[in-house]
mmCIF file of C-alpha atoms and ligand atoms in Angstrom:
data_model
loop_
_atom_site.group_PDB
_atom_site.id
_atom_site.type_symbol
_atom_site.label_atom_id
_atom_site.label_comp_id
_atom_site.label_asym_id
_atom_site.label_seq_id
_atom_site.Cartn_x
_atom_site.Cartn_y
_atom_site.Cartn_z
ATOM 1 C CA UNK A 1 0.914 15.826 33.021
ATOM 2 C CA UNK A 2 0.633 16.074 28.883
ATOM 3 C CA UNK A 3 2.046 14.022 26.552
ATOM 4 C CA UNK A 4 5.192 15.015 24.803
ATOM 5 C CA UNK A 5 6.170 14.783 20.881
ATOM 6 C CA UNK A 6 8.433 12.386 21.924
ATOM 7 C CA UNK A 7 6.257 9.846 24.318
ATOM 8 C CA UNK A 8 3.394 9.992 21.734
ATOM 9 C CA UNK A 9 6.156 8.811 18.383
ATOM 10 C CA UNK A 10 7.382 6.194 20.705
ATOM 11 C CA UNK A 11 3.962 5.027 21.580
ATOM 12 C CA UNK A 12 3.126 5.281 17.937
ATOM 13 C CA UNK A 13 5.812 2.906 17.452
ATOM 14 C CA UNK A 14 5.102 0.907 19.641
ATOM 15 C CA UNK A 15 1.530 0.314 19.096
ATOM 16 C CA UNK A 16 3.045 -0.494 14.915
ATOM 17 C CA UNK A 17 5.451 -2.837 16.244
ATOM 18 C CA UNK A 18 2.679 -4.780 18.569
ATOM 19 C CA UNK A 19 0.458 -5.257 16.037
ATOM 20 C CA UNK A 20 2.905 -6.424 13.089
ATOM 21 C CA UNK A 21 3.705 -9.267 15.852
ATOM 22 C CA UNK A 22 0.852 -9.771 15.810
ATOM 23 C CA UNK A 23 0.232 -10.755 12.587
ATOM 24 C CA UNK A 24 4.238 -11.884 11.865
ATOM 25 C CA UNK A 25 3.369 -15.374 11.453
ATOM 26 C CA UNK A 26 0.846 -14.704 8.338
ATOM 27 C CA UNK A 27 3.126 -12.242 7.554
ATOM 28 C CA UNK A 28 5.414 -14.343 6.980
ATOM 29 C CA UNK A 29 4.252 -17.400 5.280
ATOM 30 C CA UNK A 30 2.237 -14.891 2.562
ATOM 31 C CA UNK A 31 3.985 -15.350 -1.214
ATOM 32 C CA UNK A 32 6.516 -12.695 -2.315
ATOM 33 C CA UNK A 33 9.614 -12.184 -0.128
ATOM 34 C CA UNK A 34 9.371 -15.438 1.605
ATOM 35 C CA UNK A 35 8.157 -17.734 -1.656
ATOM 36 C CA UNK A 36 11.286 -19.974 -2.295
ATOM 37 C CA UNK A 37 10.768 -20.033 -5.409
ATOM 38 C CA UNK A 38 9.720 -17.358 -7.510
ATOM 39 C CA UNK A 39 8.729 -17.846 -11.038
ATOM 40 C CA UNK A 40 10.478 -14.079 -12.246
ATOM 41 C CA UNK A 41 13.798 -13.931 -13.965
ATOM 42 C CA UNK A 42 17.190 -12.187 -14.237
ATOM 43 C CA UNK A 43 19.209 -10.931 -11.675
ATOM 44 C CA UNK A 44 18.373 -10.786 -7.864
ATOM 45 C CA UNK A 45 17.224 -7.913 -6.429
ATOM 46 C CA UNK A 46 18.170 -6.351 -2.856
ATOM 47 C CA UNK A 47 15.690 -9.023 -1.507
ATOM 48 C CA UNK A 48 16.984 -11.876 -3.232
ATOM 49 C CA UNK A 49 14.267 -11.774 -6.276
ATOM 50 C CA UNK A 50 14.581 -12.340 -9.253
ATOM 51 C CA UNK A 51 14.043 -8.512 -11.172
ATOM 52 C CA UNK A 52 11.218 -8.871 -13.157
ATOM 53 C CA UNK A 53 8.316 -11.193 -12.140
ATOM 54 C CA UNK A 54 7.230 -13.517 -15.077
ATOM 55 C CA UNK A 55 5.627 -11.846 -17.613
ATOM 56 C CA UNK A 56 6.514 -8.305 -16.719
ATOM 57 C CA UNK A 57 8.539 -6.093 -18.701
ATOM 58 C CA UNK A 58 11.358 -2.843 -17.679
ATOM 59 C CA UNK A 59 9.519 0.471 -18.347
ATOM 60 C CA UNK A 60 11.714 4.035 -17.815
ATOM 61 C CA UNK A 61 9.481 6.389 -17.748
ATOM 62 C CA UNK A 62 6.685 6.304 -15.586
ATOM 63 C CA UNK A 63 3.013 5.589 -16.518
ATOM 64 C CA UNK A 64 -0.386 6.875 -15.392
ATOM 65 C CA UNK A 65 -3.085 4.537 -15.367
ATOM 66 C CA UNK A 66 -6.583 5.697 -13.870
ATOM 67 C CA UNK A 67 -10.644 5.824 -14.173
ATOM 68 C CA UNK A 68 -10.834 8.722 -16.182
ATOM 69 C CA UNK A 69 -10.518 11.529 -13.787
ATOM 70 C CA UNK A 70 -7.365 12.924 -11.325
ATOM 71 C CA UNK A 71 -9.325 14.418 -8.776
ATOM 72 C CA UNK A 72 -8.109 17.605 -7.681
ATOM 73 C CA UNK A 73 -7.045 17.251 -3.789
ATOM 74 C CA UNK A 74 -5.480 19.847 -1.953
ATOM 75 C CA UNK A 75 -3.123 18.400 1.313
ATOM 76 C CA UNK A 76 -5.765 21.561 3.134
ATOM 77 C CA UNK A 77 -8.242 19.655 1.959
ATOM 78 C CA UNK A 78 -7.067 15.709 2.025
ATOM 79 C CA UNK A 79 -8.104 13.419 4.931
ATOM 80 C CA UNK A 80 -7.468 10.001 5.628
ATOM 81 C CA UNK A 81 -9.670 7.803 7.704
ATOM 82 C CA UNK A 82 -9.242 4.590 9.398
ATOM 83 C CA UNK A 83 -12.568 2.814 10.207
ATOM 84 C CA UNK A 84 -14.626 -0.032 10.368
ATOM 85 C CA UNK A 85 -13.450 -3.547 12.528
ATOM 86 C CA UNK A 86 -11.284 -0.896 14.528
ATOM 87 C CA UNK A 87 -11.531 0.093 17.914
ATOM 88 C CA UNK A 88 -10.441 3.602 17.476
ATOM 89 C CA UNK A 89 -11.784 4.902 14.076
ATOM 90 C CA UNK A 90 -9.541 7.844 13.600
ATOM 91 C CA UNK A 91 -9.387 10.574 10.985
ATOM 92 C CA UNK A 92 -5.975 12.185 10.107
ATOM 93 C CA UNK A 93 -5.921 15.596 7.949
ATOM 94 C CA UNK A 94 -2.436 16.456 6.459
ATOM 95 C CA UNK A 95 -0.661 18.073 9.658
ATOM 96 C CA UNK A 96 -1.397 14.843 11.798
ATOM 97 C CA UNK A 97 -0.179 12.350 8.895
ATOM 98 C CA UNK A 98 3.251 14.622 8.604
ATOM 99 C CA UNK A 99 3.682 14.601 12.370
ATOM 100 C CA UNK A 100 4.146 10.284 11.920
ATOM 101 C CA UNK A 101 7.304 9.088 11.503
ATOM 102 C CA UNK A 102 8.253 9.179 8.328
ATOM 103 C CA UNK A 103 10.141 6.546 6.731
ATOM 104 C CA UNK A 104 11.883 6.353 3.158
ATOM 105 C CA UNK A 105 11.826 3.593 1.079
ATOM 106 C CA UNK A 106 13.622 2.064 -2.204
ATOM 107 C CA UNK A 107 11.244 -0.494 -4.296
ATOM 108 C CA UNK A 108 9.439 -1.819 -7.659
ATOM 109 C CA UNK A 109 5.998 -1.085 -8.841
ATOM 110 C CA UNK A 110 4.616 -3.696 -10.787
ATOM 111 C CA UNK A 111 1.429 -2.996 -12.791
ATOM 112 C CA UNK A 112 -0.680 -5.468 -13.749
ATOM 113 C CA UNK A 113 -1.021 -4.664 -17.645
ATOM 114 C CA UNK A 114 3.360 -6.007 -17.390
ATOM 115 C CA UNK A 115 5.431 -2.866 -16.874
ATOM 116 C CA UNK A 116 7.051 -2.400 -13.851
ATOM 117 C CA UNK A 117 9.117 0.755 -12.890
ATOM 118 C CA UNK A 118 11.855 -0.292 -10.753
ATOM 119 C CA UNK A 119 13.826 1.435 -7.801
ATOM 120 C CA UNK A 120 11.850 4.253 -6.763
ATOM 121 C CA UNK A 121 12.481 6.152 -3.215
ATOM 122 C CA UNK A 122 9.148 6.326 -1.733
ATOM 123 C CA UNK A 123 8.895 8.905 1.240
ATOM 124 C CA UNK A 124 6.049 8.806 3.840
ATOM 125 C CA UNK A 125 4.088 6.752 6.131
ATOM 126 C CA UNK A 126 3.721 2.822 7.139
ATOM 127 C CA UNK A 127 0.527 1.398 6.161
ATOM 128 C CA UNK A 128 0.965 -0.373 9.614
ATOM 129 C CA UNK A 129 1.603 2.650 11.899
ATOM 130 C CA UNK A 130 -1.946 4.513 10.704
ATOM 131 C CA UNK A 131 -3.774 0.741 11.447
ATOM 132 C CA UNK A 132 -2.302 0.882 14.841
ATOM 133 C CA UNK A 133 -3.566 4.175 15.801
ATOM 134 C CA UNK A 134 -6.960 2.712 14.888
ATOM 135 C CA UNK A 135 -6.368 -0.015 16.620
ATOM 136 C CA UNK A 136 -8.232 -2.851 13.819
ATOM 137 C CA UNK A 137 -9.897 -5.459 16.252
ATOM 138 C CA UNK A 138 -8.576 -9.633 16.097
ATOM 139 C CA UNK A 139 -10.635 -10.185 13.773
ATOM 140 C CA UNK A 140 -10.378 -7.696 11.204
ATOM 141 C CA UNK A 141 -8.457 -10.009 8.181
ATOM 142 C CA UNK A 142 -8.686 -7.728 5.160
ATOM 143 C CA UNK A 143 -9.036 -4.444 4.357
ATOM 144 C CA UNK A 144 -10.835 -2.241 1.664
ATOM 145 C CA UNK A 145 -9.052 1.225 0.271
ATOM 146 C CA UNK A 146 -11.156 4.140 -0.854
ATOM 147 C CA UNK A 147 -10.034 6.792 -2.894
ATOM 148 C CA UNK A 148 -11.461 10.245 -4.347
ATOM 149 C CA UNK A 149 -12.002 9.755 -7.644
ATOM 150 C CA UNK A 150 -14.233 6.729 -6.580
ATOM 151 C CA UNK A 151 -11.965 3.949 -6.830
ATOM 152 C CA UNK A 152 -11.595 0.694 -4.650
ATOM 153 C CA UNK A 153 -9.335 -2.274 -3.932
ATOM 154 C CA UNK A 154 -9.189 -4.618 -1.077
ATOM 155 C CA UNK A 155 -6.442 -6.527 0.241
ATOM 156 C CA UNK A 156 -5.309 -8.770 3.197
ATOM 157 C CA UNK A 157 -3.900 -7.525 6.143
ATOM 158 C CA UNK A 158 -0.969 -9.406 6.395
ATOM 159 C CA UNK A 159 -0.165 -7.646 3.012
ATOM 160 C CA UNK A 160 -1.096 -4.204 4.393
ATOM 161 C CA UNK A 161 1.044 -4.858 6.900
ATOM 162 C CA UNK A 162 4.598 -5.420 5.346
ATOM 163 C CA UNK A 163 6.952 -2.829 5.792
ATOM 164 C CA UNK A 164 6.864 -1.454 2.595
ATOM 165 C CA UNK A 165 3.356 -0.505 2.069
ATOM 166 C CA UNK A 166 3.641 3.022 2.884
ATOM 167 C CA UNK A 167 1.280 6.115 1.902
ATOM 168 C CA UNK A 168 3.830 7.687 0.196
ATOM 169 C CA UNK A 169 3.283 11.747 -0.471
ATOM 170 C CA UNK A 170 6.890 11.839 -2.839
ATOM 171 C CA UNK A 171 8.942 9.848 -5.587
ATOM 172 C CA UNK A 172 11.888 10.333 -5.876
ATOM 173 C CA UNK A 173 12.468 13.115 -3.657
ATOM 174 C CA UNK A 174 9.735 15.444 -5.172
ATOM 175 C CA UNK A 175 6.279 16.141 -4.029
ATOM 176 C CA UNK A 176 3.972 13.230 -5.421
ATOM 177 C CA UNK A 177 2.028 14.959 -8.814
ATOM 178 C CA UNK A 178 -1.879 14.498 -9.040
ATOM 179 C CA UNK A 179 -1.436 12.148 -12.223
ATOM 180 C CA UNK A 180 0.293 9.660 -9.656
ATOM 181 C CA UNK A 181 -1.702 10.460 -6.673
ATOM 182 C CA UNK A 182 -0.788 13.186 -5.426
ATOM 183 C CA UNK A 183 -1.144 14.084 -2.367
ATOM 184 C CA UNK A 184 -0.717 11.150 -0.842
ATOM 185 C CA UNK A 185 -1.467 7.227 -2.457
ATOM 186 C CA UNK A 186 -0.794 4.063 -0.954
ATOM 187 C CA UNK A 187 2.265 1.578 -2.413
ATOM 188 C CA UNK A 188 2.363 -2.298 -2.581
ATOM 189 C CA UNK A 189 5.820 -3.517 -3.828
ATOM 190 C CA UNK A 190 5.267 -6.894 -2.948
ATOM 191 C CA UNK A 191 1.769 -6.795 -5.103
ATOM 192 C CA UNK A 192 0.811 -5.622 -8.396
ATOM 193 C CA UNK A 193 0.004 -1.847 -8.131
ATOM 194 C CA UNK A 194 -3.550 -2.047 -8.087
ATOM 195 C CA UNK A 195 -3.721 -2.547 -4.484
ATOM 196 C CA UNK A 196 -2.365 0.544 -4.099
ATOM 197 C CA UNK A 197 -5.020 3.540 -4.417
ATOM 198 C CA UNK A 198 -4.384 6.718 -5.233
ATOM 199 C CA UNK A 199 -5.826 9.752 -4.096
ATOM 200 C CA UNK A 200 -6.302 7.264 -1.017
ATOM 201 C CA UNK A 201 -8.894 8.981 1.290
ATOM 202 C CA UNK A 202 -10.115 6.206 3.587
ATOM 203 C CA UNK A 203 -8.907 2.562 5.195
ATOM 204 C CA UNK A 204 -11.922 0.872 6.638
ATOM 205 C CA UNK A 205 -11.108 -3.016 8.236
ATOM 206 C CA UNK A 206 -13.361 -6.000 7.109
ATOM 207 C CA UNK A 207 -13.928 -8.835 8.988
ATOM 208 C CA UNK A 208 -14.463 -11.151 5.627
ATOM 209 C CA UNK A 209 -13.166 -10.128 1.963
ATOM 210 C CA UNK A 210 -14.882 -7.916 -0.034
ATOM 211 C CA UNK A 211 -13.844 -7.124 -3.928
ATOM 212 C CA UNK A 212 -13.088 -3.722 -4.890
ATOM 213 C CA UNK A 213 -13.433 -2.246 -8.450
ATOM 214 C CA UNK A 214 -10.946 -3.926 -10.355
ATOM 215 C CA UNK A 215 -11.823 -7.189 -8.496
ATOM 216 C CA UNK A 216 -15.390 -7.342 -9.329
ATOM 217 C CA UNK A 217 -14.316 -7.251 -12.769
ATOM 218 C CA UNK A 218 -12.528 -10.554 -12.599
ATOM 219 C CA UNK A 219 -8.680 -8.994 -11.429
ATOM 220 C CA UNK A 220 -7.015 -11.003 -8.284
ATOM 221 C CA UNK A 221 -8.015 -10.924 -5.412
ATOM 222 C CA UNK A 222 -4.515 -11.695 -3.510
ATOM 223 C CA UNK A 223 -2.202 -10.023 -6.787
ATOM 224 C CA UNK A 224 0.729 -12.026 -6.793
ATOM 225 C CA UNK A 225 3.384 -11.091 -9.055
ATOM 226 C CA UNK A 226 5.611 -13.988 -8.063
ATOM 227 C CA UNK A 227 2.992 -15.989 -8.674
ATOM 228 C CA UNK A 228 1.706 -14.487 -11.953
ATOM 229 C CA UNK A 229 -1.223 -14.117 -9.870
ATOM 230 C CA UNK A 230 -3.183 -11.681 -12.389
ATOM 231 C CA UNK A 231 -7.087 -12.552 -12.666
ATOM 232 C CA UNK A 232 -9.248 -15.097 -10.645
HETATM 233 N N1 LIG B 301 -7.360 6.285 -6.985
HETATM 234 C C1 LIG B 301 -6.634 5.332 -7.754
HETATM 235 N N2 LIG B 301 -5.992 4.545 -7.585
HETATM 236 C C2 LIG B 301 -5.629 3.464 -8.239
HETATM 237 C C3 LIG B 301 -6.424 3.499 -9.129
HETATM 238 C C4 LIG B 301 -6.834 4.143 -10.186
HETATM 239 O O1 LIG B 301 -7.493 4.372 -11.335
HETATM 240 N N3 LIG B 301 -7.743 5.053 -8.685
HETATM 241 N N4 LIG B 301 -5.572 2.696 -10.820
HETATM 242 C C5 LIG B 301 -4.413 1.495 -10.298
HETATM 243 C C6 LIG B 301 -3.520 1.208 -11.248
HETATM 244 S S1 LIG B 301 -4.546 -0.369 -12.199
HETATM 245 C C7 LIG B 301 -2.580 1.320 -11.393
HETATM 246 S S2 LIG B 301 -1.331 0.123 -12.546
HETATM 247 C C8 LIG B 301 -1.090 2.023 -10.299
HETATM 248 C C9 LIG B 301 -1.287 3.312 -11.659
HETATM 249 O O2 LIG B 301 -0.709 4.136 -10.624
HETATM 250 P P1 LIG B 301 0.375 5.258 -11.820
HETATM 251 O O3 LIG B 301 -1.209 6.141 -12.443
HETATM 252 O O4 LIG B 301 0.963 6.086 -10.656
HETATM 253 O O5 LIG B 301 0.733 4.278 -11.967
HETATM 254 O O6 LIG B 301 -2.538 2.763 -9.406
HETATM 255 C C10 LIG B 301 -3.673 1.698 -8.574
HETATM 256 N N5 LIG B 301 -4.366 2.888 -8.240
HETATM 257 MO MO1 LIG B 302 -2.486 -1.228 -13.154
#
């Protein structure tokens, strides 16, 4: 008998939970939320952390940062491939992406150039969900993410599996604009924002860490705002 849509969603949710459970110890022992002595200052936010990481200031409007190109990616042309150290490489188109369980989450956005945008509402799909679809091999330790402008950035798998790390298509209830990486970008609220690729089109699972575009140029491989971990 063919699997119903409800059964399919249930299977995806279970695969995601299984993948997170497998990495839970490393997720919980990595910095940011679990850090008992964060370096920031100011009022505590909803995660019990001070509002601002060290060296950051608030911005009201959302700046745009890119490499000088803003690629035009339509929803019909958009694809996301998850491959590398996985058992089931997968390519999602817009319809397949939209059919995945969607979440809404409020989080902050810290750029290494010292501005922080607080309290955005994001809509999208947890990165952990698309990773679960592709079934990372036990030896997968890091991700390299790729974008339509040639940008790349790396991050540890335990960071990518955090609940607030999303592939987003809407910001504050509006479709994500092209300049901010629409139709789909990644966000990494507990890491500096350069770890979230705009116009994302590929996630490669790695068995050994490798630097991306800015990391080759001296940015941190780990990028924890609460540790002022900007450059290596
Ligand atoms: N594809 C792509 N993604 C990218 C970048 C980029 O140049 N290209 N810049 C990064 C940096 S340094 C930051 S701070 C954020 C900026 O996102 P924004 O332009 O929406 O503020 O995107 C990150 N993701
Ligand atoms: Mo940045």
